[in-house]
């Protein structure tokens, strides 16, 4: 490898000239395959004097290793790095790291992690020796590199839970943790930023090593005391002056505050995962932590709690600043101390103070909140409505604490409510100038948080809520403060399940919510929209809304264009469903507005994607796609309500073309499911394929071929509609039919697809064969070969086997003579018929039985000379098979009818959360503790976690499961041409026809039937005659209903 040429090439990638950069990148791709490329890159990184060039080289090397250290299916065309070059790179990585500046190290660490993932310890045994040498060095930079190396190794092992890998990690931690603990104890007394950075990495190393499993040597008294002491010292450490920069956001990410964050995190994890006997689960390898938990909760948890409460006291008195994540961690630990009696007895004396001085201030509007409300209302809404997404936010932790406290220690609900009453009464009695609006809003937020507990079963408080609302919530609809008006709407939405005694109060709420929909402040309008949805459960409100639902929908659409809040789409979707009749005249306008909203959101995504790296765009799409998805679901619901208006549907299809096109062309796969549902709804509701939708079909096929094949399950209903309702066009336009066949063939040949995807291929082939009778001859051989090749390969999934067999059965029904010829030519005839009839009990749906019946009827009508000699001896078994199918058909039909009834009469009621149920003897004035309140509260998550651990430790043995779970389920919405066939009359007509035209064949088919089988055939004939009479009676009745001339 020419090192000089490589250096020049790397340098050119930094050129401001785009053409030079492009040329350099092409040259680098060519150079990648040359021998010595990786070593030459490493030389540049280690010793080149140009800092920018070194950084560019290390980024290129990192990407190269990520994509091709081992074969990567995301980059299948990039060859793997040769083994001899891997050896050179492994030998040089750590020395390069030790001597590199910070920006180079930042790129080298993920690279080292990737190599460790694949190669440690087998192919990189020297890594631990080098790491230990660095850790024991007298040079601070070397020690720093050693800590980074150890952190990288523990990070790689954090998710490896099998015994061998855990043993490897245990050996690593046993060899290194005493050393890094000693280093950590020296660092915690330092104040410089570099010391904080290294301490942070030591604490993170412990986190990765102990997150899922705690090694035996780390559970020893001497070890746990030493490490817990280091964490507590870090937590209690006076923040160094260097860490207290003026900008709070910068302060949060300072190394010393990050060290504190991880120290809190480790102490919390030790308690939650290993230190609470009521919630502890065994390790992945069956290791018990019970003894450790008993010791920890008695000896360590109280000391941690004491240290945390000291920090809270300093924070409350404004003697200490705490980062948001540190404050959240403190409250999360206090939350965990509520249920176990051993910690509750230490926490309970502090609860009132915590509510008043910690939780309540955190739930009140901050200066930052107020600024957002006025200057960035959309951001304010995201923060307040989706606040659970911000896991590090202290107000989220405060909310969780209150919920756990009032659920687990019910009488503490009165403590919280008394505090809330104190705040709202103080507000009520204060003069307008002295009213503290933030405190009132915080109190309302607090009571909203407790809504599920207050409205729980047997609640002694629920009947007092209505009075509270009238007195303390209703007046805030007229508040001068927008954030209070918004909170009033939010509290009403939280208590939507409350049964008001006075109907006038519900009317008053509705009137106020409608007024708030026109509020000048965006957050108020959005909160009002969300509060409006649950009101439709009241009949008189729903009737009132019918008159102005069009205006309400316009308001909702306007809001959806002002702010991306996915909950708004949910409201719109329900209104479209509930008020379908009232909205039908506005369907076109509504769809146009929904389309425009969707295109705006997706336009933002695409624009963001053009100026950002891929990973950033993916995150942005995650945020935006939830809102876009809601809009698509609303469109889908609207379409389904218009099934009886085909002209409107045609108009809607044209309106929605841009929605479908932009989603598929820009590969917005998060939204594929909803887009394919829209295509399905349009084509299914219309029962026809318009020219507009045929244009969309071409786009679907193109997307399928461009790596969207993994979404075949989502595509299938729409594709089935194209065949079922567009078969005339498929007959006229061979290109469309070729595309359908190409999709089917690709499903069975693409390595990315599995058995469940291939079932979709079977279903699509069935749609072709049933709907294109006489027009799919050229594909018949291919369908048979695809199915039989799959059937002769190992196949464990019963439902997949049945669908493959039905693919061939469909071919038989389509053209029995031609299908038998193909089977015979390939030597598959006996194998297939043996498979079919030995599995006939697995054909349990009505559709399966009818398909087999019509195929057997087609077979028995064949002339004898068209029956292959290889199966002539067993031909009479066809009659036994069809008798068996008719015997079980009535039960299958009854089962389908019952399932259909169940789906129409589903019960959507639900039981309230048992955790919220009161014991019936609590009352407002029964405060304080009794003996029962000192008991442990069971942790409902423990059993679930135990199951997950045992499942991961012992791969679940599927062999012991009955494959009934794999049986085909009845599909009540399945529509095929077989629905038009009456099987009893078909069989009777065919058999009588054979008896008359081919008596010898009839004799051969029936002579070996048993008495029971003959009786069954008689029964089938009787049923056929009965159905013929019923059909004749229905036709006569229909004729009588028709008007005669002159009437």
PDB file of C-alpha atoms in Angstrom, residues 599-767:
ATOM      1  CA  UNK A 599     -47.686  15.861   3.657  1.00  0.00           C
ATOM      2  CA  UNK A 600     -46.550  18.749   5.861  1.00  0.00           C
ATOM      3  CA  UNK A 601     -45.288  16.392   8.569  1.00  0.00           C
ATOM      4  CA  UNK A 602     -43.532  14.110   6.089  1.00  0.00           C
ATOM      5  CA  UNK A 603     -42.129  17.118   4.262  1.00  0.00           C
ATOM      6  CA  UNK A 604     -40.455  18.130   7.520  1.00  0.00           C
ATOM      7  CA  UNK A 605     -39.000  14.634   7.848  1.00  0.00           C
ATOM      8  CA  UNK A 606     -37.622  14.622   4.312  1.00  0.00           C
ATOM      9  CA  UNK A 607     -36.190  18.122   4.645  1.00  0.00           C
ATOM     10  CA  UNK A 608     -34.500  17.152   7.897  1.00  0.00           C
ATOM     11  CA  UNK A 609     -33.139  14.057   6.200  1.00  0.00           C
ATOM     12  CA  UNK A 610     -31.442  16.039   3.466  1.00  0.00           C
ATOM     13  CA  UNK A 611     -29.281  17.979   5.892  1.00  0.00           C
ATOM     14  CA  UNK A 612     -28.510  15.470   8.645  1.00  0.00           C
ATOM     15  CA  UNK A 613     -26.732  12.161   9.105  1.00  0.00           C
ATOM     16  CA  UNK A 614     -28.935   9.097   8.775  1.00  0.00           C
ATOM     17  CA  UNK A 615     -29.066   8.295  12.458  1.00  0.00           C
ATOM     18  CA  UNK A 616     -30.379  11.762  13.346  1.00  0.00           C
ATOM     19  CA  UNK A 617     -33.079  11.499  10.718  1.00  0.00           C
ATOM     20  CA  UNK A 618     -34.164   8.131  12.105  1.00  0.00           C
ATOM     21  CA  UNK A 619     -34.630   9.670  15.547  1.00  0.00           C
ATOM     22  CA  UNK A 620     -36.487  12.600  14.038  1.00  0.00           C
ATOM     23  CA  UNK A 621     -38.718  10.222  12.089  1.00  0.00           C
ATOM     24  CA  UNK A 622     -39.487   8.360  15.315  1.00  0.00           C
ATOM     25  CA  UNK A 623     -40.816  11.581  16.863  1.00  0.00           C
ATOM     26  CA  UNK A 624     -42.733  12.671  13.791  1.00  0.00           C
ATOM     27  CA  UNK A 625     -43.965   9.277  12.622  1.00  0.00           C
ATOM     28  CA  UNK A 626     -46.220   8.782  15.643  1.00  0.00           C
ATOM     29  CA  UNK A 627     -48.168  11.885  14.674  1.00  0.00           C
ATOM     30  CA  UNK A 628     -48.131  10.981  10.967  1.00  0.00           C
ATOM     31  CA  UNK A 629     -49.265   7.469  11.837  1.00  0.00           C
ATOM     32  CA  UNK A 630     -52.247   8.890  13.728  1.00  0.00           C
ATOM     33  CA  UNK A 631     -53.256  10.961  10.704  1.00  0.00           C
ATOM     34  CA  UNK A 632     -53.079   7.857   8.475  1.00  0.00           C
ATOM     35  CA  UNK A 633     -55.216   5.889  10.924  1.00  0.00           C
ATOM     36  CA  UNK A 634     -57.829   8.650  10.875  1.00  0.00           C
ATOM     37  CA  UNK A 635     -57.858   8.534   7.062  1.00  0.00           C
ATOM     38  CA  UNK A 636     -58.257   4.734   7.182  1.00  0.00           C
ATOM     39  CA  UNK A 637     -61.189   4.979   9.598  1.00  0.00           C
ATOM     40  CA  UNK A 638     -62.838   7.626   7.414  1.00  0.00           C
ATOM     41  CA  UNK A 639     -62.576   5.405   4.320  1.00  0.00           C
ATOM     42  CA  UNK A 640     -64.226   2.467   6.095  1.00  0.00           C
ATOM     43  CA  UNK A 641     -67.223   4.653   7.001  1.00  0.00           C
ATOM     44  CA  UNK A 642     -67.778   5.463   3.295  1.00  0.00           C
ATOM     45  CA  UNK A 643     -68.261   1.924   1.984  1.00  0.00           C
ATOM     46  CA  UNK A 644     -71.783   2.752   0.806  1.00  0.00           C
ATOM     47  CA  UNK A 645     -70.684   5.845  -1.192  1.00  0.00           C
ATOM     48  CA  UNK A 646     -68.512   4.559  -4.077  1.00  0.00           C
ATOM     49  CA  UNK A 647     -68.408   7.932  -5.872  1.00  0.00           C
ATOM     50  CA  UNK A 648     -66.965   9.623  -2.805  1.00  0.00           C
ATOM     51  CA  UNK A 649     -64.438   6.794  -2.455  1.00  0.00           C
ATOM     52  CA  UNK A 650     -63.215   7.329  -6.027  1.00  0.00           C
ATOM     53  CA  UNK A 651     -62.637  10.992  -5.241  1.00  0.00           C
ATOM     54  CA  UNK A 652     -60.806  10.073  -2.032  1.00  0.00           C
ATOM     55  CA  UNK A 653     -58.477   7.709  -3.884  1.00  0.00           C
ATOM     56  CA  UNK A 654     -57.272  10.555  -6.091  1.00  0.00           C
ATOM     57  CA  UNK A 655     -56.803  12.812  -3.062  1.00  0.00           C
ATOM     58  CA  UNK A 656     -54.688  10.168  -1.298  1.00  0.00           C
ATOM     59  CA  UNK A 657     -52.302   9.363  -4.164  1.00  0.00           C
ATOM     60  CA  UNK A 658     -49.683  11.856  -2.889  1.00  0.00           C
ATOM     61  CA  UNK A 659     -49.900  10.340   0.622  1.00  0.00           C
ATOM     62  CA  UNK A 660     -49.216   6.829  -0.650  1.00  0.00           C
ATOM     63  CA  UNK A 661     -46.620   7.951  -3.173  1.00  0.00           C
ATOM     64  CA  UNK A 662     -44.463  10.023  -0.830  1.00  0.00           C
ATOM     65  CA  UNK A 663     -44.470   7.269   1.813  1.00  0.00           C
ATOM     66  CA  UNK A 664     -43.427   4.484  -0.544  1.00  0.00           C
ATOM     67  CA  UNK A 665     -41.008   6.500  -2.678  1.00  0.00           C
ATOM     68  CA  UNK A 666     -39.155   7.806   0.372  1.00  0.00           C
ATOM     69  CA  UNK A 667     -39.165   4.366   2.028  1.00  0.00           C
ATOM     70  CA  UNK A 668     -40.821   5.584   5.242  1.00  0.00           C
ATOM     71  CA  UNK A 669     -41.191   2.010   6.464  1.00  0.00           C
ATOM     72  CA  UNK A 670     -42.484   3.020   9.924  1.00  0.00           C
ATOM     73  CA  UNK A 671     -45.657   4.071   8.139  1.00  0.00           C
ATOM     74  CA  UNK A 672     -46.019   1.191   5.663  1.00  0.00           C
ATOM     75  CA  UNK A 673     -48.566  -0.695   7.734  1.00  0.00           C
ATOM     76  CA  UNK A 674     -50.994   2.237   7.794  1.00  0.00           C
ATOM     77  CA  UNK A 675     -50.446   3.114   4.123  1.00  0.00           C
ATOM     78  CA  UNK A 676     -51.123  -0.461   3.007  1.00  0.00           C
ATOM     79  CA  UNK A 677     -54.217  -0.477   5.227  1.00  0.00           C
ATOM     80  CA  UNK A 678     -55.447   2.640   3.401  1.00  0.00           C
ATOM     81  CA  UNK A 679     -54.892   0.929   0.024  1.00  0.00           C
ATOM     82  CA  UNK A 680     -56.694  -2.142   1.380  1.00  0.00           C
ATOM     83  CA  UNK A 681     -59.590  -0.028   2.704  1.00  0.00           C
ATOM     84  CA  UNK A 682     -60.000   1.866  -0.587  1.00  0.00           C
ATOM     85  CA  UNK A 683     -60.025  -1.250  -2.754  1.00  0.00           C
ATOM     86  CA  UNK A 684     -62.058  -3.371  -0.325  1.00  0.00           C
ATOM     87  CA  UNK A 685     -64.720  -0.716   0.335  1.00  0.00           C
ATOM     88  CA  UNK A 686     -65.112  -0.020  -3.416  1.00  0.00           C
ATOM     89  CA  UNK A 687     -65.015  -3.738  -4.333  1.00  0.00           C
ATOM     90  CA  UNK A 688     -63.283  -2.535  -7.499  1.00  0.00           C
ATOM     91  CA  UNK A 689     -59.877  -1.297  -8.648  1.00  0.00           C
ATOM     92  CA  UNK A 690     -59.943   2.155 -10.195  1.00  0.00           C
ATOM     93  CA  UNK A 691     -57.339   3.405 -12.703  1.00  0.00           C
ATOM     94  CA  UNK A 692     -55.905   5.494  -9.845  1.00  0.00           C
ATOM     95  CA  UNK A 693     -55.337   2.408  -7.714  1.00  0.00           C
ATOM     96  CA  UNK A 694     -53.737   0.533 -10.636  1.00  0.00           C
ATOM     97  CA  UNK A 695     -51.131   3.307 -10.729  1.00  0.00           C
ATOM     98  CA  UNK A 696     -50.562   2.666  -7.037  1.00  0.00           C
ATOM     99  CA  UNK A 697     -50.175  -1.064  -7.741  1.00  0.00           C
ATOM    100  CA  UNK A 698     -47.148  -0.343  -9.927  1.00  0.00           C
ATOM    101  CA  UNK A 699     -45.640   1.633  -7.044  1.00  0.00           C
ATOM    102  CA  UNK A 700     -46.336  -1.214  -4.598  1.00  0.00           C
ATOM    103  CA  UNK A 701     -44.536  -3.679  -6.871  1.00  0.00           C
ATOM    104  CA  UNK A 702     -41.568  -1.332  -7.236  1.00  0.00           C
ATOM    105  CA  UNK A 703     -41.368  -0.866  -3.454  1.00  0.00           C
ATOM    106  CA  UNK A 704     -41.631  -4.616  -2.898  1.00  0.00           C
ATOM    107  CA  UNK A 705     -38.638  -5.174  -5.165  1.00  0.00           C
ATOM    108  CA  UNK A 706     -36.674  -2.396  -3.443  1.00  0.00           C
ATOM    109  CA  UNK A 707     -36.175  -4.120  -0.052  1.00  0.00           C
ATOM    110  CA  UNK A 708     -39.805  -3.745   1.089  1.00  0.00           C
ATOM    111  CA  UNK A 709     -40.449  -7.471   0.672  1.00  0.00           C
ATOM    112  CA  UNK A 710     -40.233  -7.881   4.453  1.00  0.00           C
ATOM    113  CA  UNK A 711     -43.545  -6.012   4.642  1.00  0.00           C
ATOM    114  CA  UNK A 712     -45.405  -8.636   2.596  1.00  0.00           C
ATOM    115  CA  UNK A 713     -47.725  -9.433   5.508  1.00  0.00           C
ATOM    116  CA  UNK A 714     -48.815  -5.782   5.593  1.00  0.00           C
ATOM    117  CA  UNK A 715     -49.155  -5.694   1.789  1.00  0.00           C
ATOM    118  CA  UNK A 716     -51.122  -8.927   1.426  1.00  0.00           C
ATOM    119  CA  UNK A 717     -54.703  -7.685   2.058  1.00  0.00           C
ATOM    120  CA  UNK A 718     -54.260  -4.958  -0.577  1.00  0.00           C
ATOM    121  CA  UNK A 719     -52.625  -7.360  -3.051  1.00  0.00           C
ATOM    122  CA  UNK A 720     -55.432  -9.851  -2.496  1.00  0.00           C
ATOM    123  CA  UNK A 721     -57.947  -7.108  -3.324  1.00  0.00           C
ATOM    124  CA  UNK A 722     -56.094  -6.339  -6.564  1.00  0.00           C
ATOM    125  CA  UNK A 723     -56.528  -9.966  -7.623  1.00  0.00           C
ATOM    126  CA  UNK A 724     -60.045 -10.461  -6.235  1.00  0.00           C
ATOM    127  CA  UNK A 725     -61.581  -7.219  -7.515  1.00  0.00           C
ATOM    128  CA  UNK A 726     -59.214  -6.502 -10.406  1.00  0.00           C
ATOM    129  CA  UNK A 727     -58.985  -9.916 -12.077  1.00  0.00           C
ATOM    130  CA  UNK A 728     -60.565  -8.625 -15.284  1.00  0.00           C
ATOM    131  CA  UNK A 729     -57.773  -6.063 -15.647  1.00  0.00           C
ATOM    132  CA  UNK A 730     -55.191  -8.767 -14.829  1.00  0.00           C
ATOM    133  CA  UNK A 731     -56.589 -10.833 -17.703  1.00  0.00           C
ATOM    134  CA  UNK A 732     -56.319  -7.856 -20.072  1.00  0.00           C
ATOM    135  CA  UNK A 733     -52.947  -6.546 -18.875  1.00  0.00           C
ATOM    136  CA  UNK A 734     -50.241  -9.239 -18.729  1.00  0.00           C
ATOM    137  CA  UNK A 735     -47.764  -6.770 -17.148  1.00  0.00           C
ATOM    138  CA  UNK A 736     -49.871  -6.534 -13.999  1.00  0.00           C
ATOM    139  CA  UNK A 737     -50.224 -10.312 -13.854  1.00  0.00           C
ATOM    140  CA  UNK A 738     -46.480 -10.728 -14.305  1.00  0.00           C
ATOM    141  CA  UNK A 739     -45.929  -8.352 -11.370  1.00  0.00           C
ATOM    142  CA  UNK A 740     -48.251 -10.437  -9.164  1.00  0.00           C
ATOM    143  CA  UNK A 741     -46.394 -13.620 -10.108  1.00  0.00           C
ATOM    144  CA  UNK A 742     -43.042 -11.909  -9.547  1.00  0.00           C
ATOM    145  CA  UNK A 743     -44.132 -11.001  -6.012  1.00  0.00           C
ATOM    146  CA  UNK A 744     -45.189 -14.610  -5.313  1.00  0.00           C
ATOM    147  CA  UNK A 745     -41.965 -16.039  -6.722  1.00  0.00           C
ATOM    148  CA  UNK A 746     -39.800 -13.546  -4.805  1.00  0.00           C
ATOM    149  CA  UNK A 747     -41.526 -14.431  -1.539  1.00  0.00           C
ATOM    150  CA  UNK A 748     -40.339 -18.029  -1.928  1.00  0.00           C
ATOM    151  CA  UNK A 749     -36.809 -17.245  -3.093  1.00  0.00           C
ATOM    152  CA  UNK A 750     -35.813 -14.249  -0.949  1.00  0.00           C
ATOM    153  CA  UNK A 751     -33.542 -15.229   1.953  1.00  0.00           C
ATOM    154  CA  UNK A 752     -34.851 -12.409   4.118  1.00  0.00           C
ATOM    155  CA  UNK A 753     -38.291 -13.998   4.303  1.00  0.00           C
ATOM    156  CA  UNK A 754     -39.337 -16.907   6.490  1.00  0.00           C
ATOM    157  CA  UNK A 755     -42.183 -19.405   6.724  1.00  0.00           C
ATOM    158  CA  UNK A 756     -44.798 -16.929   7.969  1.00  0.00           C
ATOM    159  CA  UNK A 757     -44.002 -14.582   5.073  1.00  0.00           C
ATOM    160  CA  UNK A 758     -44.265 -17.483   2.638  1.00  0.00           C
ATOM    161  CA  UNK A 759     -47.754 -18.246   3.875  1.00  0.00           C
ATOM    162  CA  UNK A 760     -48.593 -14.855   2.339  1.00  0.00           C
ATOM    163  CA  UNK A 761     -47.187 -16.170  -0.948  1.00  0.00           C
ATOM    164  CA  UNK A 762     -49.454 -19.232  -0.691  1.00  0.00           C
ATOM    165  CA  UNK A 763     -52.480 -17.007  -0.061  1.00  0.00           C
ATOM    166  CA  UNK A 764     -51.684 -14.738  -2.988  1.00  0.00           C
ATOM    167  CA  UNK A 765     -51.213 -17.741  -5.302  1.00  0.00           C
ATOM    168  CA  UNK A 766     -54.581 -19.047  -4.103  1.00  0.00           C
ATOM    169  CA  UNK A 767     -56.214 -15.711  -4.948  1.00  0.00           C
TER     170      UNK A 767
END
